[in-house]
Short mmCIF file of C-alpha atoms and ligand atoms in Angstrom, two decimals:
data_model
loop_
_atom_site.label_atom_id
_atom_site.label_comp_id
_atom_site.label_asym_id
_atom_site.label_seq_id
_atom_site.Cartn_x
_atom_site.Cartn_y
_atom_site.Cartn_z
CA MET A 106 -14.11 -13.32 86.00
CA GLU A 107 -13.62 -11.37 82.79
CA HIS A 108 -15.33 -8.00 82.59
CA GLN A 109 -18.41 -8.02 80.33
CA THR A 110 -17.92 -5.06 78.04
CA ARG A 111 -21.14 -3.07 77.80
CA VAL A 112 -22.21 -0.72 75.01
CA MET A 113 -25.32 1.45 75.16
CA ALA A 114 -26.68 1.78 71.62
CA VAL A 115 -29.10 4.69 71.14
CA ASN A 116 -30.65 4.26 67.74
CA ASP A 117 -33.90 3.51 65.92
CA LEU A 118 -35.30 0.08 65.17
CA SER A 119 -36.02 -0.03 61.45
CA CYS A 120 -37.77 -3.39 61.09
CA ILE A 121 -36.61 -3.75 57.47
CA GLY A 122 -33.50 -2.22 55.92
CA LYS A 123 -30.63 -3.48 58.10
CA CYS A 124 -29.40 -0.28 59.70
CA SER A 125 -29.34 1.23 63.19
CA LEU A 126 -30.15 -1.29 65.94
CA THR A 127 -30.59 -4.29 63.63
CA VAL A 128 -26.93 -3.80 62.68
CA ALA A 129 -25.51 -2.56 66.02
CA LEU A 130 -26.91 -5.51 67.98
CA PRO A 131 -25.46 -8.38 65.92
CA VAL A 132 -22.17 -6.71 64.97
CA ILE A 133 -21.19 -5.38 68.41
CA SER A 134 -22.36 -8.65 70.00
CA ALA A 135 -20.13 -10.58 67.58
CA ALA A 136 -17.28 -8.43 68.88
CA GLY A 137 -17.98 -9.87 72.33
CA ALA A 138 -19.65 -6.82 73.87
CA GLU A 139 -23.12 -6.68 75.39
CA VAL A 140 -25.40 -4.22 73.60
CA ASP A 141 -28.00 -2.44 75.71
CA ALA A 142 -30.47 -0.89 73.29
CA VAL A 143 -32.27 2.41 73.70
CA PRO A 144 -34.73 2.36 70.79
CA THR A 145 -35.46 5.93 69.72
CA ALA A 146 -38.22 5.03 67.24
CA VAL A 147 -39.74 2.01 65.53
CA LEU A 148 -40.16 2.19 61.75
CA SER A 149 -41.59 -0.41 59.40
CA THR A 150 -38.57 0.18 57.12
CA GLN A 151 -35.62 2.59 57.05
CA THR A 152 -36.60 5.83 55.30
CA GLY A 153 -34.34 5.84 52.21
CA GLY A 154 -36.13 4.88 49.01
CA PHE A 155 -39.31 3.59 50.68
CA ARG A 156 -42.73 5.24 50.71
CA GLY A 157 -45.45 4.81 53.29
CA TYR A 158 -43.26 3.64 56.14
CA THR A 159 -44.57 3.81 59.71
CA PHE A 160 -42.69 5.85 62.32
CA ARG A 161 -43.45 5.49 66.02
CA ASP A 162 -41.48 8.05 67.95
CA LEU A 163 -40.20 6.79 71.32
CA THR A 164 -38.62 10.04 72.54
CA GLU A 165 -40.87 10.19 75.59
CA ASP A 166 -39.83 6.67 76.65
CA ILE A 167 -36.12 7.54 76.90
CA PRO A 168 -36.18 9.45 80.24
CA ALA A 169 -38.23 6.61 81.79
CA ILE A 170 -35.76 3.99 80.52
CA ALA A 171 -32.89 6.08 81.93
CA LYS A 172 -34.65 6.48 85.28
CA HIS A 173 -35.10 2.74 85.60
CA TRP A 174 -31.52 1.99 84.48
CA LYS A 175 -30.24 4.40 87.13
CA THR A 176 -31.61 2.00 89.77
CA LEU A 177 -29.44 -0.82 88.32
CA PRO A 178 -25.68 -1.30 88.74
CA LEU A 179 -24.79 -0.53 85.10
CA ARG A 180 -21.48 0.91 83.91
CA PHE A 181 -21.08 1.53 80.22
CA ASP A 182 -17.77 1.10 78.40
CA ALA A 183 -19.26 2.96 75.44
CA ILE A 184 -22.32 4.96 74.53
CA TYR A 185 -23.00 4.90 70.80
CA THR A 186 -25.66 7.16 69.29
CA GLY A 187 -26.91 7.02 65.71
CA TYR A 188 -30.09 8.17 63.97
CA LEU A 189 -32.03 10.55 66.22
CA GLY A 190 -35.42 11.69 65.02
CA SER A 191 -35.87 15.26 66.30
CA ALA A 192 -34.31 18.25 68.06
CA ARG A 193 -36.14 17.25 71.24
CA GLN A 194 -34.66 13.77 71.01
CA LEU A 195 -31.17 15.31 70.68
CA ALA A 196 -31.67 17.15 73.98
CA ILE A 197 -32.92 14.02 75.74
CA VAL A 198 -30.04 11.92 74.39
CA SER A 199 -27.61 14.63 75.51
CA ASP A 200 -28.99 14.24 79.07
CA LEU A 201 -28.75 10.46 78.76
CA ILE A 202 -25.04 10.71 77.90
CA GLY A 203 -24.45 13.17 80.75
CA SER A 204 -26.12 10.90 83.24
CA PHE A 205 -24.43 7.59 82.22
CA ARG A 206 -20.91 8.52 81.09
CA ASN A 207 -18.05 8.03 83.48
CA ARG A 208 -14.29 8.69 83.15
CA ASP A 209 -13.72 5.59 81.06
CA THR A 210 -16.81 5.64 78.86
CA LEU A 211 -16.16 6.12 75.15
CA VAL A 212 -18.91 8.43 73.86
CA CYS A 213 -19.30 7.87 70.15
CA VAL A 214 -21.73 10.02 68.16
CA ASP A 215 -22.50 9.06 64.58
CA PRO A 216 -24.18 12.29 63.39
CA VAL A 217 -26.60 10.49 61.03
CA MET A 218 -28.27 13.24 58.98
CA GLY A 219 -27.88 12.66 55.27
CA ASP A 220 -26.09 11.40 52.23
CA ALA A 221 -25.10 12.52 48.70
CA GLY A 222 -25.23 16.19 49.79
CA LYS A 223 -28.81 16.03 51.08
CA LEU A 224 -30.39 15.96 54.51
CA TYR A 225 -32.59 12.87 54.99
CA GLU A 226 -36.18 13.89 54.33
CA SER A 227 -37.21 13.29 57.95
CA PHE A 228 -35.03 16.17 59.29
CA ARG A 229 -35.78 19.89 59.56
CA PRO A 230 -33.14 22.37 58.30
CA GLU A 231 -32.20 23.43 61.88
CA PHE A 232 -31.44 19.85 62.96
CA PRO A 233 -27.69 19.93 62.05
CA GLN A 234 -27.04 22.75 64.55
CA GLY A 235 -28.43 20.59 67.34
CA MET A 236 -26.41 17.61 66.12
CA ALA A 237 -23.23 19.72 66.17
CA LYS A 238 -23.90 20.40 69.88
CA LEU A 239 -24.27 16.68 70.55
CA CYS A 240 -20.97 16.07 68.71
CA ALA A 241 -19.31 18.50 71.16
CA GLN A 242 -20.06 16.00 73.95
CA ALA A 243 -18.47 13.08 72.09
CA ASP A 244 -15.01 11.51 72.37
CA LEU A 245 -15.37 10.24 68.81
CA ILE A 246 -17.58 11.22 65.86
CA LEU A 247 -18.08 9.43 62.53
CA PRO A 248 -19.52 11.81 59.91
CA ASN A 249 -19.74 11.17 56.17
CA PRO A 250 -18.93 14.03 53.72
CA THR A 251 -22.58 15.16 53.63
CA GLU A 252 -22.72 15.33 57.42
CA VAL A 253 -19.40 17.20 57.43
CA SER A 254 -20.92 19.86 55.18
CA PHE A 255 -23.89 20.27 57.54
CA LEU A 256 -21.76 20.22 60.71
CA LEU A 257 -19.29 22.80 59.40
CA GLY A 258 -21.90 24.86 57.50
CA ARG A 259 -20.16 24.59 54.16
CA GLU A 260 -20.96 23.35 50.70
CA TYR A 261 -20.96 19.61 49.99
CA ARG A 262 -18.36 18.28 47.56
CA PRO A 263 -18.61 14.68 46.34
CA GLY A 264 -14.80 14.27 46.05
CA PRO A 265 -12.10 13.34 45.21
CA TYR A 266 -10.55 14.81 48.35
CA SER A 267 -6.86 15.62 48.83
CA ARG A 268 -5.17 14.47 52.03
CA GLN A 269 -4.23 18.06 52.81
CA GLU A 270 -7.82 19.38 52.64
CA THR A 271 -9.05 16.29 54.50
CA GLU A 272 -6.64 16.89 57.36
CA ASP A 273 -7.85 20.49 57.56
CA THR A 274 -11.45 19.19 57.67
CA LEU A 275 -10.56 16.68 60.40
CA ARG A 276 -9.03 19.45 62.54
CA ARG A 277 -12.13 21.62 62.10
CA LEU A 278 -14.38 18.74 63.11
CA SER A 279 -12.24 18.01 66.15
CA ALA A 280 -12.48 21.70 67.09
CA LEU A 281 -16.23 21.13 67.59
CA GLY A 282 -15.23 19.07 70.67
CA PRO A 283 -14.41 15.41 69.92
CA LYS A 284 -10.74 14.43 70.28
CA ARG A 285 -11.08 11.75 67.67
CA VAL A 286 -12.78 11.82 64.27
CA VAL A 287 -13.39 9.08 61.72
CA LEU A 288 -14.45 10.60 58.42
CA THR A 289 -16.21 7.99 56.29
CA GLY A 290 -16.58 8.12 52.49
CA PHE A 291 -13.04 9.45 51.99
CA TRP A 292 -11.58 8.85 48.52
CA GLU A 293 -8.73 10.43 46.59
CA GLU A 294 -8.56 8.17 43.51
CA PRO A 295 -11.31 6.27 41.69
CA GLY A 296 -11.63 2.67 42.79
CA ARG A 297 -10.66 3.08 46.46
CA ILE A 298 -12.75 4.38 49.35
CA GLY A 299 -12.69 4.26 53.14
CA CYS A 300 -12.00 6.42 56.18
CA ALA A 301 -9.70 9.21 57.27
CA VAL A 302 -8.89 8.85 60.97
CA TYR A 303 -7.76 11.72 63.20
CA ASP A 304 -6.56 11.91 66.77
CA ALA A 305 -6.09 15.38 68.27
CA GLU A 306 -3.71 13.96 70.88
CA THR A 307 -1.08 13.35 68.21
CA ASP A 308 -2.58 15.78 65.65
CA SER A 309 -2.11 13.06 63.05
CA ALA A 310 -4.26 11.46 60.37
CA GLU A 311 -4.26 7.90 59.08
CA TYR A 312 -6.22 6.32 56.25
CA ALA A 313 -8.08 3.01 56.00
CA LEU A 314 -9.14 2.13 52.45
CA ASN A 315 -10.53 -0.75 50.42
CA ARG A 316 -11.82 -1.31 46.88
CA ARG A 317 -14.88 0.77 45.92
CA VAL A 318 -17.97 -0.99 44.58
CA GLU A 319 -20.16 1.19 42.37
CA GLY A 320 -23.69 1.93 43.52
CA PHE A 321 -25.33 3.20 46.68
CA TYR A 322 -26.10 0.82 49.53
CA HIS A 323 -28.18 1.76 52.56
CA GLY A 324 -26.99 1.16 56.10
CA THR A 325 -23.28 0.97 55.28
CA GLY A 326 -22.49 3.84 57.67
CA ASP A 327 -24.11 1.90 60.51
CA VAL A 328 -22.27 -1.32 59.57
CA LEU A 329 -18.98 0.58 59.59
CA ALA A 330 -19.67 2.42 62.87
CA SER A 331 -20.79 -0.76 64.67
CA ALA A 332 -17.77 -2.73 63.44
CA LEU A 333 -15.46 0.10 64.49
CA ILE A 334 -16.93 0.32 67.99
CA GLY A 335 -16.78 -3.46 68.35
CA ALA A 336 -13.07 -3.37 67.44
CA LEU A 337 -12.38 -0.48 69.86
CA MET A 338 -14.08 -2.51 72.61
CA ASN A 339 -11.42 -5.15 71.95
CA GLY A 340 -8.65 -2.67 72.70
CA ILE A 341 -7.65 -2.26 69.06
CA SER A 342 -6.18 1.14 68.07
CA LEU A 343 -8.44 3.62 66.26
CA ALA A 344 -6.60 3.21 62.93
CA GLY A 345 -6.59 -0.59 63.29
CA ALA A 346 -10.30 -0.59 64.17
CA ALA A 347 -11.04 1.65 61.17
CA GLN A 348 -9.26 -0.75 58.80
CA ILE A 349 -11.15 -3.76 60.20
CA ALA A 350 -14.45 -1.82 59.89
CA VAL A 351 -13.71 -0.64 56.32
CA ASP A 352 -12.78 -4.19 55.23
CA PHE A 353 -15.93 -5.65 56.84
CA THR A 354 -18.13 -2.99 55.20
CA ALA A 355 -16.45 -3.32 51.78
CA ASP A 356 -16.89 -7.11 51.85
CA SER A 357 -20.55 -6.70 52.82
CA VAL A 358 -21.15 -4.29 49.93
CA ARG A 359 -19.33 -6.55 47.47
CA ARG A 360 -21.39 -9.56 48.54
CA THR A 361 -24.63 -7.57 48.17
CA HIS A 362 -23.58 -6.18 44.79
CA ASP A 363 -22.75 -9.69 43.51
CA ALA A 364 -26.10 -11.02 44.77
CA GLY A 365 -27.97 -8.16 43.05
CA THR A 366 -30.40 -7.66 45.94
CA ASP A 367 -32.46 -4.48 46.46
CA PRO A 368 -29.99 -1.95 47.96
CA ARG A 369 -32.75 -0.45 50.12
CA LEU A 370 -32.75 -3.68 52.14
CA GLY A 371 -29.21 -3.07 53.38
CA VAL A 372 -26.05 -5.06 52.90
CA ASN A 373 -25.31 -8.71 53.60
CA PHE A 374 -22.98 -8.27 56.57
CA GLU A 375 -24.13 -11.49 58.24
CA MET A 376 -21.94 -13.74 56.07
CA GLY A 377 -18.96 -11.57 56.98
CA LEU A 378 -19.30 -11.92 60.75
CA PRO A 379 -16.94 -14.93 61.06
CA GLY A 380 -14.26 -13.01 59.10
CA TYR A 381 -14.85 -9.93 61.27
CA MET A 382 -14.35 -12.00 64.41
CA LYS A 383 -11.12 -13.44 62.99
CA ALA A 384 -9.88 -9.94 62.18
CA LEU A 385 -10.61 -8.91 65.79
CA ASP A 386 -8.63 -11.90 67.06
CA ALA A 387 -5.67 -10.92 64.90
CA GLY A 388 -6.06 -7.23 65.86
CA ARG A 389 -6.13 -8.00 69.57
CA GLY A 390 -2.61 -9.39 69.18
CA THR A 391 -1.43 -5.93 68.11
CA ARG A 392 -3.41 -3.89 70.62
CA ARG A 393 -1.83 -0.57 71.39
CA THR A 394 -4.47 1.35 73.38
CA GLY A 395 -7.32 0.93 75.84
CA THR A 396 -10.93 1.18 74.72
CA LYS A 397 -10.95 4.94 75.11
CA GLY A 398 -7.54 5.22 73.51
CA ASP A 399 -5.90 7.14 76.34
O1 PXL B 518 -28.59 4.24 58.17
C1 PXL B 518 -29.01 5.47 58.56
C2 PXL B 518 -30.47 5.47 58.90
C3 PXL B 518 -30.88 5.09 60.16
N1 PXL B 518 -32.18 5.03 60.52
C4 PXL B 518 -33.14 5.35 59.62
C5 PXL B 518 -32.80 5.75 58.35
C6 PXL B 518 -31.44 5.82 57.97
C7 PXL B 518 -31.06 6.24 56.63
O2 PXL B 518 -31.83 6.53 55.79
O3 PXL B 518 -33.77 6.04 57.48
C8 PXL B 518 -34.56 5.29 60.04
#
């Protein structure tokens, strides 16, 4: 019998806004992996651009969920964490990782904290320090340029970025602990945007780019991270997974832009799922590494 790949997704459930769990569940499932959800909070909408949203914090439920899961024969191929609501939640999620990771588990921390140089309004100024500690536990992190500035304690720059400075940034991020780093929102020339991918094992960087669509679309970081993890769970190399994820995200943004829908509602990734699955099929044919990449 084939092994059922299992991903623990620790993220909020924003009922409207297509981010976090409402993206991780369908995208990683389409990649053929089971998603076991640890909901960190329930919100009526994601927080960007909406007023009056509800926020039910579920921090206190996490240790009880973990305790119950410990009684079950569960082994996770990956643990993926995204938006975490508080410093206390960071500590609890850190324990969760410690208690469920094994030798082969890929621990992937998306240090969701902000965008366009600003911390999301729901976070206190000391939150990034705690997030940097969580990143130290990860095998792979996926920050955007804003999150890089908070993780490294330096000023935000909106780009363009040279490859030389980007590779220096990637090494600094890896020095926080994670062997592998996928920096999202990398661009060096107008019109193209994507990821810079670093692996400390080879001390090398690769780039995965696609056409840039003007405008700001919510939830794209979560679409990209979920698609990347889904591809890694299919044994596709980190650079190959990044290209599949960038293409899937770029197509989703383009589709949403052309439809002219409210960008706060997230991107139309659903119509791209068949293409994503085809790209995984093609990528599996060129697999170079195991899920953890070592
Ligand atoms: O997509 C990141 C994200 C996740 N969860 C919530 C958010 C955001 C971004 O604003 O508000 C609740």
